[in-house]
């Protein structure tokens, strides 16, 4: 993979630009949006590998955006918010975020979390690609049941 594509959705211009600088310095391709609606538009047009999403934004908030993107996409989402109460964190994680970082945050910690999520997502993508390559045309899998018509094999849970 040439470069991971990271989307930052944040209405605070200084935070948006600051995170963008750190990500570009680490070799990531960065896309930026100032609200959830524009963030979703970018996701439709670009291949995104990770999103950093603020919660409180105009037009469309980060919670709504994350719920909508989870309908079609499974890349990691890191919520970024000034809301630091336990209920806010739990809500963010329960609606589909993979991580939750509270403001103020340190850029080094955020970059470490980005790197960690992308490392795991990369492994996930490789596993999915590998499985797709191995599955013959007449192969079916539902839950733990697998059927291969070519080899006339059936297996349950592996």
mmCIF file of C-alpha atoms in Angstrom:
data_model
loop_
_atom_site.group_PDB
_atom_site.id
_atom_site.type_symbol
_atom_site.label_atom_id
_atom_site.label_comp_id
_atom_site.label_asym_id
_atom_site.label_seq_id
_atom_site.Cartn_x
_atom_site.Cartn_y
_atom_site.Cartn_z
ATOM 1 C CA UNK A 1 0.000 0.000 0.000
ATOM 2 C CA UNK A 2 1.483 3.318 -1.036
ATOM 3 C CA UNK A 3 0.073 5.651 1.580
ATOM 4 C CA UNK A 4 -2.796 5.386 4.012
ATOM 5 C CA UNK A 5 -5.602 7.876 3.468
ATOM 6 C CA UNK A 6 -6.745 9.590 6.665
ATOM 7 C CA UNK A 7 -9.811 11.811 6.883
ATOM 8 C CA UNK A 8 -9.949 14.522 9.553
ATOM 9 C CA UNK A 9 -13.410 15.946 10.264
ATOM 10 C CA UNK A 10 -13.068 18.900 12.637
ATOM 11 C CA UNK A 11 -14.654 22.363 12.686
ATOM 12 C CA UNK A 12 -11.774 24.015 14.590
ATOM 13 C CA UNK A 13 -9.384 25.139 11.827
ATOM 14 C CA UNK A 14 -6.303 25.148 14.083
ATOM 15 C CA UNK A 15 -6.898 21.590 15.260
ATOM 16 C CA UNK A 16 -7.747 20.492 11.705
ATOM 17 C CA UNK A 17 -4.523 21.950 10.306
ATOM 18 C CA UNK A 18 -2.388 20.809 13.244
ATOM 19 C CA UNK A 19 -3.471 17.174 12.974
ATOM 20 C CA UNK A 20 -3.021 17.375 9.208
ATOM 21 C CA UNK A 21 0.586 18.519 9.590
ATOM 22 C CA UNK A 22 1.436 15.642 11.939
ATOM 23 C CA UNK A 23 -0.206 13.072 9.658
ATOM 24 C CA UNK A 24 1.505 14.382 6.515
ATOM 25 C CA UNK A 25 4.857 14.348 8.320
ATOM 26 C CA UNK A 26 4.312 10.624 8.929
ATOM 27 C CA UNK A 27 3.629 10.044 5.235
ATOM 28 C CA UNK A 28 -0.157 9.808 5.282
ATOM 29 C CA UNK A 29 -2.397 11.270 2.592
ATOM 30 C CA UNK A 30 -4.774 13.633 4.393
ATOM 31 C CA UNK A 31 -8.315 14.675 3.531
ATOM 32 C CA UNK A 32 -10.030 17.389 5.573
ATOM 33 C CA UNK A 33 -13.629 18.417 6.199
ATOM 34 C CA UNK A 34 -15.143 20.941 8.592
ATOM 35 C CA UNK A 35 -18.399 19.039 9.228
ATOM 36 C CA UNK A 36 -19.872 15.561 9.010
ATOM 37 C CA UNK A 37 -21.769 16.200 5.781
ATOM 38 C CA UNK A 38 -18.586 17.153 3.925
ATOM 39 C CA UNK A 39 -16.787 14.252 5.578
ATOM 40 C CA UNK A 40 -19.339 11.789 4.182
ATOM 41 C CA UNK A 41 -18.975 13.351 0.724
ATOM 42 C CA UNK A 42 -15.213 12.747 0.843
ATOM 43 C CA UNK A 43 -15.769 9.139 1.966
ATOM 44 C CA UNK A 44 -17.990 8.573 -1.082
ATOM 45 C CA UNK A 45 -15.316 9.908 -3.455
ATOM 46 C CA UNK A 46 -12.074 8.643 -1.874
ATOM 47 C CA UNK A 47 -10.698 5.452 -0.375
ATOM 48 C CA UNK A 48 -10.340 6.203 3.333
ATOM 49 C CA UNK A 49 -8.394 3.965 5.718
ATOM 50 C CA UNK A 50 -9.068 5.856 8.974
ATOM 51 C CA UNK A 51 -11.144 8.841 10.092
ATOM 52 C CA UNK A 52 -10.599 11.210 13.000
ATOM 53 C CA UNK A 53 -14.000 12.732 13.753
ATOM 54 C CA UNK A 54 -14.938 15.564 16.113
ATOM 55 C CA UNK A 55 -18.310 15.155 17.802
ATOM 56 C CA UNK A 56 -19.595 18.719 18.085
ATOM 57 C CA UNK A 57 -19.739 20.300 14.614
ATOM 58 C CA UNK A 58 -22.209 22.387 12.631
ATOM 59 C CA UNK A 59 -24.365 20.963 9.803
ATOM 60 C CA UNK A 60 -23.810 17.305 10.831
ATOM 61 C CA UNK A 61 -22.259 16.202 14.118
ATOM 62 C CA UNK A 62 -19.714 13.405 14.458
ATOM 63 C CA UNK A 63 -22.153 10.948 16.065
ATOM 64 C CA UNK A 64 -24.557 11.161 13.114
ATOM 65 C CA UNK A 65 -21.698 10.999 10.629
ATOM 66 C CA UNK A 66 -20.222 7.897 12.269
ATOM 67 C CA UNK A 67 -23.591 6.132 12.345
ATOM 68 C CA UNK A 68 -24.085 6.871 8.634
ATOM 69 C CA UNK A 69 -20.602 5.765 7.580
ATOM 70 C CA UNK A 70 -20.932 2.532 9.576
ATOM 71 C CA UNK A 71 -23.842 1.566 7.306
ATOM 72 C CA UNK A 72 -21.308 0.962 4.495
ATOM 73 C CA UNK A 73 -17.726 1.207 5.754
ATOM 74 C CA UNK A 74 -15.621 -0.553 8.373
ATOM 75 C CA UNK A 75 -12.398 1.472 8.507
ATOM 76 C CA UNK A 76 -11.295 2.672 11.979
ATOM 77 C CA UNK A 77 -12.880 5.815 13.412
ATOM 78 C CA UNK A 78 -11.269 7.802 16.218
ATOM 79 C CA UNK A 79 -13.687 10.179 17.948
ATOM 80 C CA UNK A 80 -12.146 13.462 19.031
ATOM 81 C CA UNK A 81 -14.143 15.484 21.537
ATOM 82 C CA UNK A 82 -14.139 17.994 24.352
ATOM 83 C CA UNK A 83 -16.846 15.825 25.936
ATOM 84 C CA UNK A 84 -15.006 13.767 28.524
ATOM 85 C CA UNK A 85 -17.820 12.265 30.593
ATOM 86 C CA UNK A 86 -18.032 8.485 30.703
ATOM 87 C CA UNK A 87 -21.460 8.488 29.016
ATOM 88 C CA UNK A 88 -20.070 10.499 26.081
ATOM 89 C CA UNK A 89 -17.221 8.032 25.580
ATOM 90 C CA UNK A 90 -19.523 5.026 25.866
ATOM 91 C CA UNK A 91 -21.983 6.560 23.394
ATOM 92 C CA UNK A 92 -19.224 7.272 20.876
ATOM 93 C CA UNK A 93 -17.857 3.748 21.111
ATOM 94 C CA UNK A 94 -21.310 2.145 21.002
ATOM 95 C CA UNK A 95 -22.370 3.939 17.817
ATOM 96 C CA UNK A 96 -19.334 2.667 15.937
ATOM 97 C CA UNK A 97 -16.187 4.552 16.905
ATOM 98 C CA UNK A 98 -13.114 2.398 17.482
ATOM 99 C CA UNK A 99 -11.435 4.848 19.835
ATOM 100 C CA UNK A 100 -12.238 8.040 21.737
ATOM 101 C CA UNK A 101 -9.717 10.807 22.438
ATOM 102 C CA UNK A 102 -10.626 13.796 24.607
ATOM 103 C CA UNK A 103 -9.503 17.367 24.054
ATOM 104 C CA UNK A 104 -7.046 18.646 24.963
ATOM 105 C CA UNK A 105 -4.884 15.845 23.590
ATOM 106 C CA UNK A 106 -1.216 15.481 22.751
ATOM 107 C CA UNK A 107 -0.323 15.032 19.083
ATOM 108 C CA UNK A 108 2.092 12.200 19.919
ATOM 109 C CA UNK A 109 -0.642 10.163 21.622
ATOM 110 C CA UNK A 110 -3.072 10.759 18.756
ATOM 111 C CA UNK A 111 -0.420 9.699 16.209
ATOM 112 C CA UNK A 112 0.318 6.552 18.235
ATOM 113 C CA UNK A 113 -3.391 5.683 18.208
ATOM 114 C CA UNK A 114 -3.626 6.361 14.458
ATOM 115 C CA UNK A 115 -0.604 4.133 13.799
ATOM 116 C CA UNK A 116 -2.008 1.384 16.016
ATOM 117 C CA UNK A 117 -5.421 1.375 14.344
ATOM 118 C CA UNK A 118 -3.912 1.435 10.856
ATOM 119 C CA UNK A 119 -1.580 -1.436 11.737
ATOM 120 C CA UNK A 120 -4.565 -3.568 12.802
ATOM 121 C CA UNK A 121 -6.705 -2.431 9.857
ATOM 122 C CA UNK A 122 -3.896 -3.358 7.465
ATOM 123 C CA UNK A 123 -3.838 -6.888 8.919
ATOM 124 C CA UNK A 124 -7.616 -7.071 8.577
ATOM 125 C CA UNK A 125 -7.465 -6.027 4.905
ATOM 126 C CA UNK A 126 -4.760 -8.613 4.195
ATOM 127 C CA UNK A 127 -6.841 -11.338 5.852
ATOM 128 C CA UNK A 128 -9.937 -10.362 3.850
ATOM 129 C CA UNK A 129 -7.940 -10.293 0.593
ATOM 130 C CA UNK A 130 -6.362 -13.648 1.407
ATOM 131 C CA UNK A 131 -9.747 -15.226 2.159
ATOM 132 C CA UNK A 132 -11.235 -13.850 -1.070
ATOM 133 C CA UNK A 133 -8.340 -15.338 -3.067
ATOM 134 C CA UNK A 134 -8.827 -18.775 -1.494
ATOM 135 C CA UNK A 135 -12.582 -18.974 -1.975
ATOM 136 C CA UNK A 136 -13.521 -20.781 -5.191
ATOM 137 C CA UNK A 137 -16.499 -19.702 -7.249
ATOM 138 C CA UNK A 138 -18.694 -22.466 -5.813
ATOM 139 C CA UNK A 139 -17.826 -21.741 -2.179
ATOM 140 C CA UNK A 140 -20.442 -20.552 0.300
ATOM 141 C CA UNK A 141 -20.100 -19.544 3.937
ATOM 142 C CA UNK A 142 -22.877 -18.645 6.364
ATOM 143 C CA UNK A 143 -22.054 -18.233 10.037
ATOM 144 C CA UNK A 144 -19.823 -21.182 10.923
ATOM 145 C CA UNK A 145 -21.067 -23.374 8.047
ATOM 146 C CA UNK A 146 -18.921 -23.655 4.896
ATOM 147 C CA UNK A 147 -19.800 -25.487 1.667
ATOM 148 C CA UNK A 148 -17.430 -26.068 -1.242
ATOM 149 C CA UNK A 149 -19.284 -27.567 -4.214
ATOM 150 C CA UNK A 150 -16.058 -28.014 -6.216
ATOM 151 C CA UNK A 151 -14.475 -30.328 -3.638
ATOM 152 C CA UNK A 152 -17.822 -31.564 -2.263
ATOM 153 C CA UNK A 153 -16.792 -30.563 1.278
ATOM 154 C CA UNK A 154 -18.853 -29.205 4.154
ATOM 155 C CA UNK A 155 -17.356 -27.915 7.401
ATOM 156 C CA UNK A 156 -18.790 -26.438 10.572
ATOM 157 C CA UNK A 157 -16.777 -23.840 12.562
ATOM 158 C CA UNK A 158 -13.566 -24.314 10.623
#
